[in-house]
CSV table of C-alpha atoms and ligand atoms in Angstrom, one decimal:
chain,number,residue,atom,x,y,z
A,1,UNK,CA,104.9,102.3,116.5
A,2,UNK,CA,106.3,103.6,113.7
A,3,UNK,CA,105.8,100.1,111.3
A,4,UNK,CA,107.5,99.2,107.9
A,5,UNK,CA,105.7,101.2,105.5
A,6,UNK,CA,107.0,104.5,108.0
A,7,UNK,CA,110.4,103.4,108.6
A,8,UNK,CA,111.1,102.8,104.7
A,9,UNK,CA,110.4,106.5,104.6
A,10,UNK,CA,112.3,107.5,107.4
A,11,UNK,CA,115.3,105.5,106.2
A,12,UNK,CA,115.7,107.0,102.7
A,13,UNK,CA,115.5,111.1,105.2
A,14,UNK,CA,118.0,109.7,107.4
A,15,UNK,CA,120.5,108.7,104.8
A,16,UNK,CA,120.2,111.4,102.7
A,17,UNK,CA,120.9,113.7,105.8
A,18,UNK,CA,123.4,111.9,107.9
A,19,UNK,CA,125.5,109.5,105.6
A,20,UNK,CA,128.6,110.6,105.3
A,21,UNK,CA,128.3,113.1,108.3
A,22,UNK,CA,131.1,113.2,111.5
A,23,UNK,CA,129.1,112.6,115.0
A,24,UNK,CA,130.9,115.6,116.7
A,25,UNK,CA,128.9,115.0,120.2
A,26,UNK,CA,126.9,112.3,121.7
A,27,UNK,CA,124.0,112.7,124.7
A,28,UNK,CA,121.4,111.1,126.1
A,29,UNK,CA,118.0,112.0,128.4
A,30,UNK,CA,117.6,108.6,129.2
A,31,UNK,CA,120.3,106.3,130.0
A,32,UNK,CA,117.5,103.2,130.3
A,33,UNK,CA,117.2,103.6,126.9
A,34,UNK,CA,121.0,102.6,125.7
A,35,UNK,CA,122.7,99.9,125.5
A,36,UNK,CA,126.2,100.2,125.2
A,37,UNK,CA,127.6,97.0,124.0
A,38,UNK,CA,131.3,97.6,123.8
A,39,UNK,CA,133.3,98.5,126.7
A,40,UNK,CA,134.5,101.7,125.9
A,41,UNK,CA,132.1,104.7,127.9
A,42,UNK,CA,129.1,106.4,125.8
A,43,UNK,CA,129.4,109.1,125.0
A,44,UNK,CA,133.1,109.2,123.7
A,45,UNK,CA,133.1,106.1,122.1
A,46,UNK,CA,130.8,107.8,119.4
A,47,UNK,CA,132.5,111.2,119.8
A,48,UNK,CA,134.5,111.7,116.2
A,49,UNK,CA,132.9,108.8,114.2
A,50,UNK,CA,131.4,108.9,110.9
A,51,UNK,CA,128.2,107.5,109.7
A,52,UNK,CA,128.8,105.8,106.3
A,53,UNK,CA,125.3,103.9,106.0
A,54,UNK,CA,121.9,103.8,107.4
A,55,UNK,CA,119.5,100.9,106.8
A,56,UNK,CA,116.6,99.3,107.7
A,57,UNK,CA,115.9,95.9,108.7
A,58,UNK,CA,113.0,94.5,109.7
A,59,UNK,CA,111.7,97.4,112.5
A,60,UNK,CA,115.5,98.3,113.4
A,61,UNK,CA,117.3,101.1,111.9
A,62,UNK,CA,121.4,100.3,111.6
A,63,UNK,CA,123.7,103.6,111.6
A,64,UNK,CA,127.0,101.8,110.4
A,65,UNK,CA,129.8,103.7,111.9
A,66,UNK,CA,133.3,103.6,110.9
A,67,UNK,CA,135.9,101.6,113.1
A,68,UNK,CA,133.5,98.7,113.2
A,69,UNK,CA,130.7,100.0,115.2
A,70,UNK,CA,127.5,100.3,115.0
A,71,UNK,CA,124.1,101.7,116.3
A,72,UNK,CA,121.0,99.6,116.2
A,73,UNK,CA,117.4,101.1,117.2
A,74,UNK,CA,114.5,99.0,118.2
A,75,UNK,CA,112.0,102.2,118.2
A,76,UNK,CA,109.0,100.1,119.1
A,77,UNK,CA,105.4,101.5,119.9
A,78,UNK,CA,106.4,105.0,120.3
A,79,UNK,CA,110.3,105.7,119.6
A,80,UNK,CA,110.7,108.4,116.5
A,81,UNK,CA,113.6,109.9,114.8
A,82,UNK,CA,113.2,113.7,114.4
A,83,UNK,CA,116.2,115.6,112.6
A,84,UNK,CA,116.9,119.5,114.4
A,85,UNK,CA,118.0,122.3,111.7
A,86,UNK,CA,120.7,124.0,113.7
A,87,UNK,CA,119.7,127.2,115.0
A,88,UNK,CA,122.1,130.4,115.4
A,89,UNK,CA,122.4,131.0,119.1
A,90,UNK,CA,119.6,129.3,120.2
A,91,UNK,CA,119.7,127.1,123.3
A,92,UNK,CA,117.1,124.2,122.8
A,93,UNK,CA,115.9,122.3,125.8
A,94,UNK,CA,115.7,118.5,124.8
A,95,UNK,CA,112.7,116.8,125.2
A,96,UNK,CA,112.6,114.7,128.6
A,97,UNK,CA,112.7,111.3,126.3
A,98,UNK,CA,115.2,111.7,124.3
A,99,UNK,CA,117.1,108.7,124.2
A,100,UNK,CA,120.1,109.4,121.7
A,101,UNK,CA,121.3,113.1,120.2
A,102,UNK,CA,124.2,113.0,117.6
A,103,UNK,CA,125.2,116.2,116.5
A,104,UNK,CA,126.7,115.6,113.6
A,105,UNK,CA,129.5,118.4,111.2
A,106,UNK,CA,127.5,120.0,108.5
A,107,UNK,CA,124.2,118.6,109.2
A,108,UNK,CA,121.4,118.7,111.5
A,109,UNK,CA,121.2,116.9,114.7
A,110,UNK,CA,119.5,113.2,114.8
A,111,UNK,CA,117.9,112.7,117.3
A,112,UNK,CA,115.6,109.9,118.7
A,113,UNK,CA,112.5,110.4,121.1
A,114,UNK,CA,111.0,107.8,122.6
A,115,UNK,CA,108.0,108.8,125.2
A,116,UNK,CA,107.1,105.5,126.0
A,117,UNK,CA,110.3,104.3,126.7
A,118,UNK,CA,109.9,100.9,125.4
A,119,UNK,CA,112.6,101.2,122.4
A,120,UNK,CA,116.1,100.3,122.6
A,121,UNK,CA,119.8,102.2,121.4
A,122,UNK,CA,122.2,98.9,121.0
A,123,UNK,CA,126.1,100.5,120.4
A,124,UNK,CA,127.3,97.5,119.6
A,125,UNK,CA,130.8,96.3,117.6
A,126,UNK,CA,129.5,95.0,113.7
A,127,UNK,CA,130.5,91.6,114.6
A,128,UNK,CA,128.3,91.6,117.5
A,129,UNK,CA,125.2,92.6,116.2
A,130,UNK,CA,123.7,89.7,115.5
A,131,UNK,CA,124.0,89.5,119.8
A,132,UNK,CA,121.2,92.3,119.5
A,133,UNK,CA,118.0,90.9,120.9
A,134,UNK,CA,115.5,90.2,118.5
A,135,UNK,CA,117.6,92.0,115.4
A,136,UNK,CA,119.8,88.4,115.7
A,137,UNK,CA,116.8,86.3,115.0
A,138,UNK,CA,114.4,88.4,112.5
A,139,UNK,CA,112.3,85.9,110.2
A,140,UNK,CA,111.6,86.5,106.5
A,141,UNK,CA,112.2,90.6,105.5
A,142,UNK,CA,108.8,91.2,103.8
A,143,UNK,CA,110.6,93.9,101.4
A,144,UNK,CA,113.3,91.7,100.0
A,145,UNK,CA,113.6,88.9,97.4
A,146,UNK,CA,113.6,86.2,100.1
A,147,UNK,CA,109.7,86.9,100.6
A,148,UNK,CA,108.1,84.7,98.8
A,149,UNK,CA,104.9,82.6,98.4
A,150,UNK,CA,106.8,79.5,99.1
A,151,UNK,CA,109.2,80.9,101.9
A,152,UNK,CA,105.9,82.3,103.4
A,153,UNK,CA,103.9,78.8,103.0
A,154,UNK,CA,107.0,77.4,105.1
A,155,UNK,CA,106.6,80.0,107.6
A,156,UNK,CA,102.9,79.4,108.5
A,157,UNK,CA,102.8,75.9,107.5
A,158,UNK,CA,103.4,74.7,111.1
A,159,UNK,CA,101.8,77.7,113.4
A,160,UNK,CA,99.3,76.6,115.7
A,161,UNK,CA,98.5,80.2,116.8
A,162,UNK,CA,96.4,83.2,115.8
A,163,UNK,CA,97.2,84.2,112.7
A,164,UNK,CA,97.1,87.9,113.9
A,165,UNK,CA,100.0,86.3,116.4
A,166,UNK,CA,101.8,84.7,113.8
A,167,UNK,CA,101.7,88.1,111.5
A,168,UNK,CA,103.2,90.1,114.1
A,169,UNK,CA,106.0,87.6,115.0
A,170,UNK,CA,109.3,89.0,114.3
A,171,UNK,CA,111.0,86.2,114.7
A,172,UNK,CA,109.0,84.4,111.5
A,173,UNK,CA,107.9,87.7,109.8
A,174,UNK,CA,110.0,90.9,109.7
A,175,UNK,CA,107.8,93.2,111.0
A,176,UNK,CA,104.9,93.9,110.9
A,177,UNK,CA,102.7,95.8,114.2
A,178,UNK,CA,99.5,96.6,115.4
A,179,UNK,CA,98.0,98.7,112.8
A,180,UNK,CA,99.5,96.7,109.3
A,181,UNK,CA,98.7,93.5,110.9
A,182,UNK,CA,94.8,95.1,110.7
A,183,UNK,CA,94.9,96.3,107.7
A,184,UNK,CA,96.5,92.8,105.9
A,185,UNK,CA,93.6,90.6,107.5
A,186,UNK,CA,91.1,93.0,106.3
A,187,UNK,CA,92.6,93.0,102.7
A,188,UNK,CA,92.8,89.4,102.5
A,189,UNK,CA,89.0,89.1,104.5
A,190,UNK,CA,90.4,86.7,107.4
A,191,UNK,CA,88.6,87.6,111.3
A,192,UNK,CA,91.3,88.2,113.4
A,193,UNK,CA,91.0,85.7,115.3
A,194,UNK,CA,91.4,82.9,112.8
A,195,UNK,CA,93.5,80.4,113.5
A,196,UNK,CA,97.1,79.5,111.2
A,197,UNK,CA,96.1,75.7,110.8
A,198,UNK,CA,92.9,76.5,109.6
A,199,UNK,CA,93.5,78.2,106.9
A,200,UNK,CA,93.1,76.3,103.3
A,201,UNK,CA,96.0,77.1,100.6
A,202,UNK,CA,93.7,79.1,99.3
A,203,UNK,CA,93.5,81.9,102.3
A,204,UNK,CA,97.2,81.3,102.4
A,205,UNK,CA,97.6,82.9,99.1
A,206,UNK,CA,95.7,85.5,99.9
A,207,UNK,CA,97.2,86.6,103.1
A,208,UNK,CA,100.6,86.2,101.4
A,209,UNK,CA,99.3,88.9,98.5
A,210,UNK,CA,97.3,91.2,101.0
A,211,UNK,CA,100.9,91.2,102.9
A,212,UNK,CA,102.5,92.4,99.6
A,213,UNK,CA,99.8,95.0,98.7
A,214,UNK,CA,98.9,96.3,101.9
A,215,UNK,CA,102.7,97.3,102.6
A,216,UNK,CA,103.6,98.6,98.8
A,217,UNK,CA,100.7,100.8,98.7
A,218,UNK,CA,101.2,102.1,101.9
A,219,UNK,CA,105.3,102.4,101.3
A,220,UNK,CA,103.8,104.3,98.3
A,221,UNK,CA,101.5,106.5,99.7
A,222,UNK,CA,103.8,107.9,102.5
A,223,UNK,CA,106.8,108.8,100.2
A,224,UNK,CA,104.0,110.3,98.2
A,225,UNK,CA,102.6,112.6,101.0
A,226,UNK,CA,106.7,113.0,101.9
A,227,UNK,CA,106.2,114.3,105.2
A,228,UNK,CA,109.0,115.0,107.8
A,229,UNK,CA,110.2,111.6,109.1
A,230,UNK,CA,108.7,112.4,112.7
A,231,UNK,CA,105.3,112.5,111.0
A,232,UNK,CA,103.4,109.1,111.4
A,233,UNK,CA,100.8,108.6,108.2
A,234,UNK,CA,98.1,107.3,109.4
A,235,UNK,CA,95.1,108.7,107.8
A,236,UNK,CA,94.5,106.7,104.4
A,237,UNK,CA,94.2,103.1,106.5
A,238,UNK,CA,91.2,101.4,106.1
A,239,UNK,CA,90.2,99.6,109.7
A,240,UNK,CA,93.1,100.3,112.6
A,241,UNK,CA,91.9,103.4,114.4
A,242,UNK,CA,88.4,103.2,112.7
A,243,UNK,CA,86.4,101.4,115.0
A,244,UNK,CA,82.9,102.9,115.5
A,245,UNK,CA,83.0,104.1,112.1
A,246,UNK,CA,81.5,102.5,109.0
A,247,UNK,CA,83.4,100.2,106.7
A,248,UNK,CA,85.1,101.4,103.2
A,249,UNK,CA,84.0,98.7,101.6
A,250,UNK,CA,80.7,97.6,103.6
A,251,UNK,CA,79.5,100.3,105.4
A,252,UNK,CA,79.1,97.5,108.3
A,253,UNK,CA,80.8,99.0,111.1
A,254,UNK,CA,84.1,98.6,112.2
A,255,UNK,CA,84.6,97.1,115.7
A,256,UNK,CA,87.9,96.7,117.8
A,257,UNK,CA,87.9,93.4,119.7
A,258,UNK,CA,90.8,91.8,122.0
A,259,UNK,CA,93.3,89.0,120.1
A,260,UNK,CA,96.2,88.2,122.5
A,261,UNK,CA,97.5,91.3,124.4
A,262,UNK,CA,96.0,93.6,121.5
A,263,UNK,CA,93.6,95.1,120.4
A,264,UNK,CA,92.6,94.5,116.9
A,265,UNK,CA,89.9,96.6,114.3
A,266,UNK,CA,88.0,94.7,111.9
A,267,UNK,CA,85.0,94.7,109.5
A,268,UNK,CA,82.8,91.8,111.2
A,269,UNK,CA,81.2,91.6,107.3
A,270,UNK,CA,84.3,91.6,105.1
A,271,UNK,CA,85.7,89.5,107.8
A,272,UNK,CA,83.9,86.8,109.1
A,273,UNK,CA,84.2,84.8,111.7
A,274,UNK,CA,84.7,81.4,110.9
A,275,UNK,CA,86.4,80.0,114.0
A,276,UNK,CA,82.7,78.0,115.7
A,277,UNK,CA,82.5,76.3,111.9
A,278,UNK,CA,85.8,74.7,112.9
A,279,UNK,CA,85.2,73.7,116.3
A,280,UNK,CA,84.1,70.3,115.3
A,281,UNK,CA,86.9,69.6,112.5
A,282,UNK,CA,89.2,70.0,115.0
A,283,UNK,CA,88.4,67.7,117.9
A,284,UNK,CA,87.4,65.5,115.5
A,285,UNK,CA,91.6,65.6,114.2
A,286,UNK,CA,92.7,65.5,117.6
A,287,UNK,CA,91.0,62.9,118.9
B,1,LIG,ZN1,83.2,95.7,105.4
């Protein structure tokens, strides 16, 4: 899915390309894909609107529209925003998963693609979008002020879960996916599948940093390489698709193992399992 790190990049193309721009057209290859909030038909209730923001939030990307509407997309494992340089004459066919096109006045057409299927298009009125499923209830935004070590100490403090689970809850922790949520237990050293209410204050802190670190440098590295905002980076992570292959740090090598519904690459040296050293501890609590 395109993750944090990508969509920070993909916001700052969109705006510079679209804010300010009249949608002059509206279509869609996939009608699964939308949800039109608002009871006036797609596509003319976008037809003649301007964009005046884009933002990010969490894994959602907000088009503000004016008249009080907006556009929400949940692109989740596989949705991408590509934007088409209008071509004289040509007829372009549109990719078979397209779920929205604006054509927009004196720009190029946005357009999002989502082969999987699994994102979501909300049109929604701006007083309704906190209706939007999952955007309404988005936990603590990992780029913004309100992320600190004490907001994050709260968040945890009471998880009873993996903490791979808990990292990639949106609802506490706004967002982080499969591949970040690798690379932050690596750089803090924690097995995947460590439990939340095992961890001392000590690993705490270090999962809060590694969260910090992990998505700066990579937020950092991709606006370096500055590719076009279709392009997912991918190459400079340290574990997630590196399985069979020897560790950075280590040289051990890196294995893929199942947590939850999936799958996760770790260093079994950097990141030991500590789980069986537990076992005891805990029935020895609960009973
Ligand atoms: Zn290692």
């Amino acid at each position: 899915m395109p993750e944090l790190p990508d969509l920070v990049h993909v916001e700052k193309g969109l705006r510079r390309a679209v804010v300010g721009k009249r949608i002059t057209a509206a279509r869609t290859g996939d009608p699964t894909v939308l949800r039109v909030m608002v009871p006036e038909p797609f596509p003319d209730v976008l037809a003649g609107r301007r964009i005046e923001a884009v933002d990010r939030r969490g894994h959602f990307m907000r088009f503000t529209l004016d008249g009080g509407l907006v556009i929400v997309v949940n692109a989740m494992l596989a949705g991408k925003y590509k934007l088409i340089a209008p071509e004289a004459g040509a007829t372009r066919k549109d990719p078979r998963a397209l779920g929205l096109a604006l054509a927009l006045e004196d720009a190029p057409e946005l357009q999002y693609i989502d082969d999987k299927r699994m994102g979501k298009v909300y049109v929604a009125r701006a007083a309704d979008e906190d209706k939007i499923p999952v955007y309404g209830k988005l936990g603590l935004d990992l780029t913004s002020p309100a992320f600190t070590r004490e907001a994050f100490g709260k968040a945890i403090a009471k998880r009873r879960d993996q903490v791979r689970a808990f990292l990639m809850d949106k609802g506490a922790l706004a967002s982080i996916g499969n591949a970040y949520a690798d690379e932050i237990l690596f750089a803090a050293g924690l097995h995947p599948k460590t439990f939340c209410n095992k961890l001392d204050a000590a690993a705490v802190d270090a999962l809060y940093a590694a969260i910090g670190r992990v998505l700066a440098d990579a937020i950092a590295e991709i606006e370096r390489r500055d590719e076009p905002i279709e392009i997912k980076v991918r190459d400079f992570l340290k574990v997630r698709g590196r399985d069979g292959k020897p560790c950075l740090v280590c040289g051990t090598t890196i294995r893929a193992v199942r947590v939850g519904d999936g799958d996760a690459c770790f260093c079994p040296n950097c990141q030991p399992e500590t789980r069986k050293l537990f076992v005891n501890w805990s029935r020895l609590n609960s009973a």
